[in-house]
Amino acid sequence: MQDIADRLGISRGTVSLVLSGKAKEGRIGDELQNRVKELARELNYIPNEIARSLSTGVTKTIGVIVPDISNEFFGKMIFFIQEQAKYHGYAVITINTNECLKDFDEAVTILMNKQVDGIILVPVEGGNEIVKKIMSRKIPLVLIDRFYEDIDTTYIVTDNYDASSRAIELILNEGYKRNAVICYDINLFALTERKKGCIDVLKKHGVYDERLIKNIHYDNQEIEIEKAITDLKNEPDKVEAIFFCTRRIFLTGVKYMHQQGIHIPGDMRVICFDEVDAFSFANIPVTYIKQPIQQIGEKAIEALFDQIRGSDQAEHIVLNSEIKFSL
Amino acid sequence: MQDIADRLGISRGTVSLVLSGKAKEGRIGDELQNRVKELARELNYIPNEIARSLSTGVTKTIGVIVPDISNEFFGKMIFFIQEQAKYHGYAVITINTNECLKDFDEAVTILMNKQVDGIILVPVEGGNEIVKKIMSRKIPLVLIDRFYEDIDTTYIVTDNYDASSRAIELILNEGYKRNAVICYDINLFALTERKKGCIDVLKKHGVYDERLIKNIHYDNQEIEIEKAITDLKNEPDKVEAIFFCTRRIFLTGVKYMHQQGIHIPGDMRVICFDEVDAFSFANIPVTYIKQPIQQIGEKAIEALFDQIRGSDQAEHIVLNSEIKFSL
DNA sequence: CTGAAAGCGCTTACAG
DNA sequence: CTGAAAGCGCTTACAG
């Protein structure tokens, strides 16, 4: 920039005005503007956004924290978030938590140190204080997929309870009475709601059996899911259907069922919370719940920009999911 | 920082030394160090990395450019890249190109403006000049998945030609002679190598028929893939197997085959380049090529850090894939 | 062992 | 219409 100014015999300030598109405010002549732009191009001038950020206090960068970006569900969500962010001139830094509190804490610290203009995050169990820390800094914040009941943040979630209830209801109507639920043992809104939605409907129909509700530790999931399925298979009173609370549990579970020769749907009907890309090529019948992933991403960005623009209203958005059938 | 210095009656420089862990070099007393750290904690001091970056010229951020982060293959790769980067204290900004040159160019500009310390990217067709621009700035750079033959960059790829050859060879040995290939019409190393690997083996065995090689335009892929399959189905001389050059083509194709009642493997054997998470729950037999995704990600980071540390040797790394069977 | 000062590359009132 | 100057929050020789 100094270089350009020197060569043109003008001041750095003037160059800055032209290059940042504020030429009008500075009332700088068209001819001069062109000479500056021309020279900038010739010199392959690359503006240093770090310097600009330091000066303006704006980084044009947002942070996104998810459990695991390689998970199809979050991968797609981040794709939509990134495309929207790009459209608005923002870059996105993503960090994975692996559902681990320490990673979550570090992710938040990194993003705050980097002075991001806002954060979209999937909270981790027990991260309440960390989220409060962000809020105390007045950093624009949107929670997605889950939220903490004791903190009033903006959040975008789906109708977990209701969608699960409807799916189970459907299965019951098909005649499947003894239905099991396999879910993580994590105390987070989205998951507890799904479980609750199932249980309440089963109770309402008088077919609830608490032994058929299996809780899985995230860290040891493969083994525990397999054990759960073995247990269910060996139930004296035959289990007819399994509701898998997440796509990952579903994939692990069905893989194991194949290995064990448990036929779907002959031996067991299956329900999956979330869509799997590959339903399309598997020829097994699956009833599944399709969350509006694109909408979640876009609403999240929208709500975040509302805050970046100055709004301090906490918005609570609940989107509806669809129940679908794979065949 | 000024605040801390004032309260303790010392200079900003001293605080900086303590907080950035350079206390020893500055030979600052233990007791003073503790007081500084203590106060920083009390005040919830958050270092401004933007300021630090401007001063040091290092952002501790790397950029990653991929076609589409919601694609399982790139999603997993980025996961491993991010975990490694995190471990080394780096954050990562990811941007999608959607295989579009304009997006690719913009992505590179954004990353350069943000002064990232290095870039890992999946090149887009025709982006040669853009990559040269990065190199002329001496920004550490690693290409993954593909590379340009006319530019000497560091790259990490897999043995596309060889893996495809081996897979087709396997199928031929199983007795399937009339084999088709469906591939994108994109002139990029990874894809052309896959196609070439298939064709050369088919020729070697004297069963090559150019009408069975179908080229798909990326932008109109769904329709063209369906048309290709219809064409293959209607071949007078029965086609026995289809080699899908990417997982996305595979998913679209097999979905359509189901719709059309084409039975796998009764009517048609299928081969897929890349693994799909959900092979595990689909009970159709698929021969597939598994690229070492984690290794690609980790090698990429490693090669990038080599350059960040000053190396200017272009490394060319080719990793081996495995041929696997889904059942 | 510690402080004062310059500098990183921009932006933005302010004065003319 | 344009320039000189201060400032963003750090780091880092340098002097003492």
PDB file of C-alpha atoms in Angstrom, chain B residues 112-258:
ATOM      1  CA  MET B 112      -4.409 -15.192   0.933  1.00  0.00           C
ATOM      2  CA  ASN B 113      -6.105 -12.071   2.252  1.00  0.00           C
ATOM      3  CA  LYS B 114      -6.477 -13.779   5.589  1.00  0.00           C
ATOM      4  CA  GLN B 115      -2.757 -14.440   5.543  1.00  0.00           C
ATOM      5  CA  VAL B 116      -3.069 -18.140   6.266  1.00  0.00           C
ATOM      6  CA  ASP B 117       0.217 -19.878   7.010  1.00  0.00           C
ATOM      7  CA  GLY B 118      -0.439 -22.562   4.429  1.00  0.00           C
ATOM      8  CA  ILE B 119      -3.001 -24.045   2.068  1.00  0.00           C
ATOM      9  CA  ILE B 120      -4.097 -27.606   1.405  1.00  0.00           C
ATOM     10  CA  LEU B 121      -6.316 -27.884  -1.631  1.00  0.00           C
ATOM     11  CA  VAL B 122      -8.075 -30.180  -4.039  1.00  0.00           C
ATOM     12  CA  PRO B 123      -7.476 -28.463  -7.373  1.00  0.00           C
ATOM     13  CA  VAL B 124     -10.285 -27.701  -9.782  1.00  0.00           C
ATOM     14  CA  GLU B 125     -10.017 -28.280 -13.494  1.00  0.00           C
ATOM     15  CA  GLY B 126      -8.313 -25.361 -15.167  1.00  0.00           C
ATOM     16  CA  GLY B 127      -7.056 -23.759 -11.975  1.00  0.00           C
ATOM     17  CA  ASN B 128      -3.423 -23.938 -12.993  1.00  0.00           C
ATOM     18  CA  GLU B 129      -2.830 -20.199 -13.023  1.00  0.00           C
ATOM     19  CA  ILE B 130      -4.448 -19.818  -9.651  1.00  0.00           C
ATOM     20  CA  VAL B 131      -2.148 -22.385  -8.129  1.00  0.00           C
ATOM     21  CA  LYS B 132       0.821 -20.636  -9.692  1.00  0.00           C
ATOM     22  CA  LYS B 133      -0.312 -17.423  -8.045  1.00  0.00           C
ATOM     23  CA  ILE B 134      -0.136 -19.100  -4.652  1.00  0.00           C
ATOM     24  CA  MET B 135       3.293 -20.445  -5.388  1.00  0.00           C
ATOM     25  CA  SER B 136       4.608 -17.084  -6.510  1.00  0.00           C
ATOM     26  CA  ARG B 137       3.714 -15.782  -3.067  1.00  0.00           C
ATOM     27  CA  LYS B 138       5.757 -18.557  -1.512  1.00  0.00           C
ATOM     28  CA  ILE B 139       2.799 -19.681   0.546  1.00  0.00           C
ATOM     29  CA  PRO B 140       3.221 -23.280   1.734  1.00  0.00           C
ATOM     30  CA  LEU B 141       0.989 -25.418  -0.430  1.00  0.00           C
ATOM     31  CA  VAL B 142      -0.042 -29.064  -0.700  1.00  0.00           C
ATOM     32  CA  LEU B 143      -2.373 -30.473  -3.339  1.00  0.00           C
ATOM     33  CA  ILE B 144      -4.386 -33.536  -2.457  1.00  0.00           C
ATOM     34  CA  ASP B 145      -6.392 -36.063  -4.417  1.00  0.00           C
ATOM     35  CA  ARG B 146      -5.293 -34.551  -7.728  1.00  0.00           C
ATOM     36  CA  PHE B 147      -2.542 -32.407  -9.231  1.00  0.00           C
ATOM     37  CA  TYR B 148      -1.611 -30.553 -12.385  1.00  0.00           C
ATOM     38  CA  GLU B 149       0.981 -32.300 -14.475  1.00  0.00           C
ATOM     39  CA  ASP B 150       2.497 -29.024 -15.613  1.00  0.00           C
ATOM     40  CA  ILE B 151       3.140 -27.574 -12.174  1.00  0.00           C
ATOM     41  CA  ASP B 152       5.679 -28.936  -9.766  1.00  0.00           C
ATOM     42  CA  THR B 153       3.885 -28.785  -6.434  1.00  0.00           C
ATOM     43  CA  THR B 154       3.884 -31.029  -3.430  1.00  0.00           C
ATOM     44  CA  TYR B 155       0.977 -33.425  -3.719  1.00  0.00           C
ATOM     45  CA  ILE B 156      -0.549 -36.419  -1.985  1.00  0.00           C
ATOM     46  CA  VAL B 157      -2.587 -38.727  -4.189  1.00  0.00           C
ATOM     47  CA  THR B 158      -3.512 -42.373  -4.304  1.00  0.00           C
ATOM     48  CA  ASP B 159      -2.765 -45.022  -6.888  1.00  0.00           C
ATOM     49  CA  ASN B 160      -5.887 -44.377  -8.929  1.00  0.00           C
ATOM     50  CA  TYR B 161      -4.705 -46.106 -12.080  1.00  0.00           C
ATOM     51  CA  ASP B 162      -3.385 -49.133 -10.322  1.00  0.00           C
ATOM     52  CA  ALA B 163      -6.302 -49.570  -7.942  1.00  0.00           C
ATOM     53  CA  SER B 164      -8.816 -49.359 -10.776  1.00  0.00           C
ATOM     54  CA  SER B 165      -6.843 -51.857 -12.817  1.00  0.00           C
ATOM     55  CA  ARG B 166      -6.720 -54.319  -9.981  1.00  0.00           C
ATOM     56  CA  ALA B 167     -10.430 -53.997  -9.295  1.00  0.00           C
ATOM     57  CA  ILE B 168     -11.380 -54.586 -12.914  1.00  0.00           C
ATOM     58  CA  GLU B 169      -8.939 -57.461 -13.138  1.00  0.00           C
ATOM     59  CA  LEU B 170     -10.684 -59.045 -10.174  1.00  0.00           C
ATOM     60  CA  ILE B 171     -14.070 -58.725 -11.795  1.00  0.00           C
ATOM     61  CA  LEU B 172     -12.786 -60.194 -15.032  1.00  0.00           C
ATOM     62  CA  ASN B 173     -11.427 -63.157 -13.127  1.00  0.00           C
ATOM     63  CA  GLU B 174     -14.860 -63.656 -11.640  1.00  0.00           C
ATOM     64  CA  GLY B 175     -16.066 -64.119 -15.190  1.00  0.00           C
ATOM     65  CA  TYR B 176     -17.670 -60.751 -15.935  1.00  0.00           C
ATOM     66  CA  LYS B 177     -16.514 -59.811 -19.420  1.00  0.00           C
ATOM     67  CA  ARG B 178     -18.620 -56.921 -20.701  1.00  0.00           C
ATOM     68  CA  ASN B 179     -17.827 -54.189 -18.242  1.00  0.00           C
ATOM     69  CA  ALA B 180     -18.934 -50.563 -18.392  1.00  0.00           C
ATOM     70  CA  VAL B 181     -17.362 -47.474 -16.800  1.00  0.00           C
ATOM     71  CA  ILE B 182     -19.276 -44.377 -15.698  1.00  0.00           C
ATOM     72  CA  CYS B 183     -17.105 -41.373 -14.979  1.00  0.00           C
ATOM     73  CA  TYR B 184     -17.179 -37.587 -14.897  1.00  0.00           C
ATOM     74  CA  ASP B 185     -16.087 -35.763 -17.976  1.00  0.00           C
ATOM     75  CA  ILE B 186     -13.541 -33.811 -15.937  1.00  0.00           C
ATOM     76  CA  ASN B 187      -9.976 -33.639 -17.061  1.00  0.00           C
ATOM     77  CA  LEU B 188      -8.321 -34.193 -13.723  1.00  0.00           C
ATOM     78  CA  PHE B 189      -5.615 -36.626 -12.793  1.00  0.00           C
ATOM     79  CA  ALA B 190      -7.569 -38.731 -10.283  1.00  0.00           C
ATOM     80  CA  LEU B 191     -10.501 -39.267 -12.615  1.00  0.00           C
ATOM     81  CA  THR B 192      -8.674 -39.769 -15.866  1.00  0.00           C
ATOM     82  CA  GLU B 193      -6.357 -42.255 -14.189  1.00  0.00           C
ATOM     83  CA  ARG B 194      -9.273 -44.297 -12.935  1.00  0.00           C
ATOM     84  CA  LYS B 195     -10.799 -44.438 -16.348  1.00  0.00           C
ATOM     85  CA  LYS B 196      -7.491 -45.242 -17.977  1.00  0.00           C
ATOM     86  CA  GLY B 197      -6.793 -48.003 -15.463  1.00  0.00           C
ATOM     87  CA  CYS B 198     -10.065 -49.671 -16.383  1.00  0.00           C
ATOM     88  CA  ILE B 199      -9.727 -49.251 -20.112  1.00  0.00           C
ATOM     89  CA  ASP B 200      -6.173 -50.549 -20.306  1.00  0.00           C
ATOM     90  CA  VAL B 201      -7.075 -53.740 -18.465  1.00  0.00           C
ATOM     91  CA  LEU B 202     -10.168 -54.278 -20.562  1.00  0.00           C
ATOM     92  CA  LYS B 203      -8.073 -53.862 -23.698  1.00  0.00           C
ATOM     93  CA  LYS B 204      -5.434 -56.211 -22.396  1.00  0.00           C
ATOM     94  CA  HIS B 205      -8.089 -58.857 -22.003  1.00  0.00           C
ATOM     95  CA  GLY B 206      -9.568 -58.058 -25.398  1.00  0.00           C
ATOM     96  CA  VAL B 207     -12.991 -57.092 -24.028  1.00  0.00           C
ATOM     97  CA  TYR B 208     -12.843 -53.347 -24.446  1.00  0.00           C
ATOM     98  CA  ASP B 209     -15.892 -51.712 -26.041  1.00  0.00           C
ATOM     99  CA  GLU B 210     -15.743 -47.963 -26.226  1.00  0.00           C
ATOM    100  CA  ARG B 211     -19.523 -47.661 -26.221  1.00  0.00           C
ATOM    101  CA  LEU B 212     -19.528 -48.880 -22.642  1.00  0.00           C
ATOM    102  CA  ILE B 213     -17.485 -45.913 -21.406  1.00  0.00           C
ATOM    103  CA  LYS B 214     -19.917 -43.220 -20.288  1.00  0.00           C
ATOM    104  CA  ASN B 215     -18.832 -39.643 -19.598  1.00  0.00           C
ATOM    105  CA  ILE B 216     -20.981 -37.508 -17.346  1.00  0.00           C
ATOM    106  CA  HIS B 217     -21.088 -33.729 -17.017  1.00  0.00           C
ATOM    107  CA  TYR B 218     -20.791 -32.816 -13.367  1.00  0.00           C
ATOM    108  CA  ASP B 219     -23.459 -30.133 -13.524  1.00  0.00           C
ATOM    109  CA  ASN B 220     -26.159 -32.329 -14.977  1.00  0.00           C
ATOM    110  CA  GLN B 221     -25.061 -35.547 -13.420  1.00  0.00           C
ATOM    111  CA  GLU B 222     -28.243 -37.085 -12.116  1.00  0.00           C
ATOM    112  CA  ILE B 223     -29.990 -37.099 -15.454  1.00  0.00           C
ATOM    113  CA  GLU B 224     -26.950 -38.208 -17.404  1.00  0.00           C
ATOM    114  CA  ILE B 225     -26.162 -41.042 -15.022  1.00  0.00           C
ATOM    115  CA  GLU B 226     -29.709 -42.317 -15.345  1.00  0.00           C
ATOM    116  CA  LYS B 227     -29.504 -42.105 -19.095  1.00  0.00           C
ATOM    117  CA  ALA B 228     -26.186 -43.940 -19.107  1.00  0.00           C
ATOM    118  CA  ILE B 229     -27.658 -46.757 -17.092  1.00  0.00           C
ATOM    119  CA  THR B 230     -30.694 -47.014 -19.301  1.00  0.00           C
ATOM    120  CA  ASP B 231     -28.406 -47.169 -22.321  1.00  0.00           C
ATOM    121  CA  LEU B 232     -26.286 -49.879 -20.764  1.00  0.00           C
ATOM    122  CA  LYS B 233     -29.330 -51.860 -19.799  1.00  0.00           C
ATOM    123  CA  ASN B 234     -30.538 -51.737 -23.378  1.00  0.00           C
ATOM    124  CA  GLU B 235     -27.283 -52.842 -24.919  1.00  0.00           C
ATOM    125  CA  PRO B 236     -28.073 -55.737 -27.236  1.00  0.00           C
ATOM    126  CA  ASP B 237     -25.013 -57.596 -26.064  1.00  0.00           C
ATOM    127  CA  LYS B 238     -25.671 -57.798 -22.318  1.00  0.00           C
ATOM    128  CA  VAL B 239     -23.506 -55.628 -20.063  1.00  0.00           C
ATOM    129  CA  GLU B 240     -22.411 -57.546 -16.990  1.00  0.00           C
ATOM    130  CA  ALA B 241     -20.789 -55.056 -14.650  1.00  0.00           C
ATOM    131  CA  ILE B 242     -20.492 -51.326 -14.063  1.00  0.00           C
ATOM    132  CA  PHE B 243     -17.487 -49.550 -12.611  1.00  0.00           C
ATOM    133  CA  PHE B 244     -18.587 -46.282 -10.953  1.00  0.00           C
ATOM    134  CA  CYS B 245     -15.675 -43.863 -10.816  1.00  0.00           C
ATOM    135  CA  THR B 246     -16.832 -41.950  -7.737  1.00  0.00           C
ATOM    136  CA  ARG B 247     -19.044 -42.642  -4.795  1.00  0.00           C
ATOM    137  CA  ARG B 248     -21.522 -39.998  -5.804  1.00  0.00           C
ATOM    138  CA  ILE B 249     -21.983 -41.514  -9.233  1.00  0.00           C
ATOM    139  CA  PHE B 250     -22.335 -44.876  -7.530  1.00  0.00           C
ATOM    140  CA  LEU B 251     -25.064 -43.706  -5.160  1.00  0.00           C
ATOM    141  CA  THR B 252     -27.054 -42.012  -7.873  1.00  0.00           C
ATOM    142  CA  GLY B 253     -26.604 -44.969 -10.179  1.00  0.00           C
ATOM    143  CA  VAL B 254     -27.549 -47.715  -7.789  1.00  0.00           C
ATOM    144  CA  LYS B 255     -30.569 -45.792  -6.563  1.00  0.00           C
ATOM    145  CA  TYR B 256     -31.757 -45.611 -10.135  1.00  0.00           C
ATOM    146  CA  MET B 257     -30.998 -49.273 -10.741  1.00  0.00           C
ATOM    147  CA  HIS B 258     -33.272 -50.151  -7.839  1.00  0.00           C
TER     148      HIS B 258
END
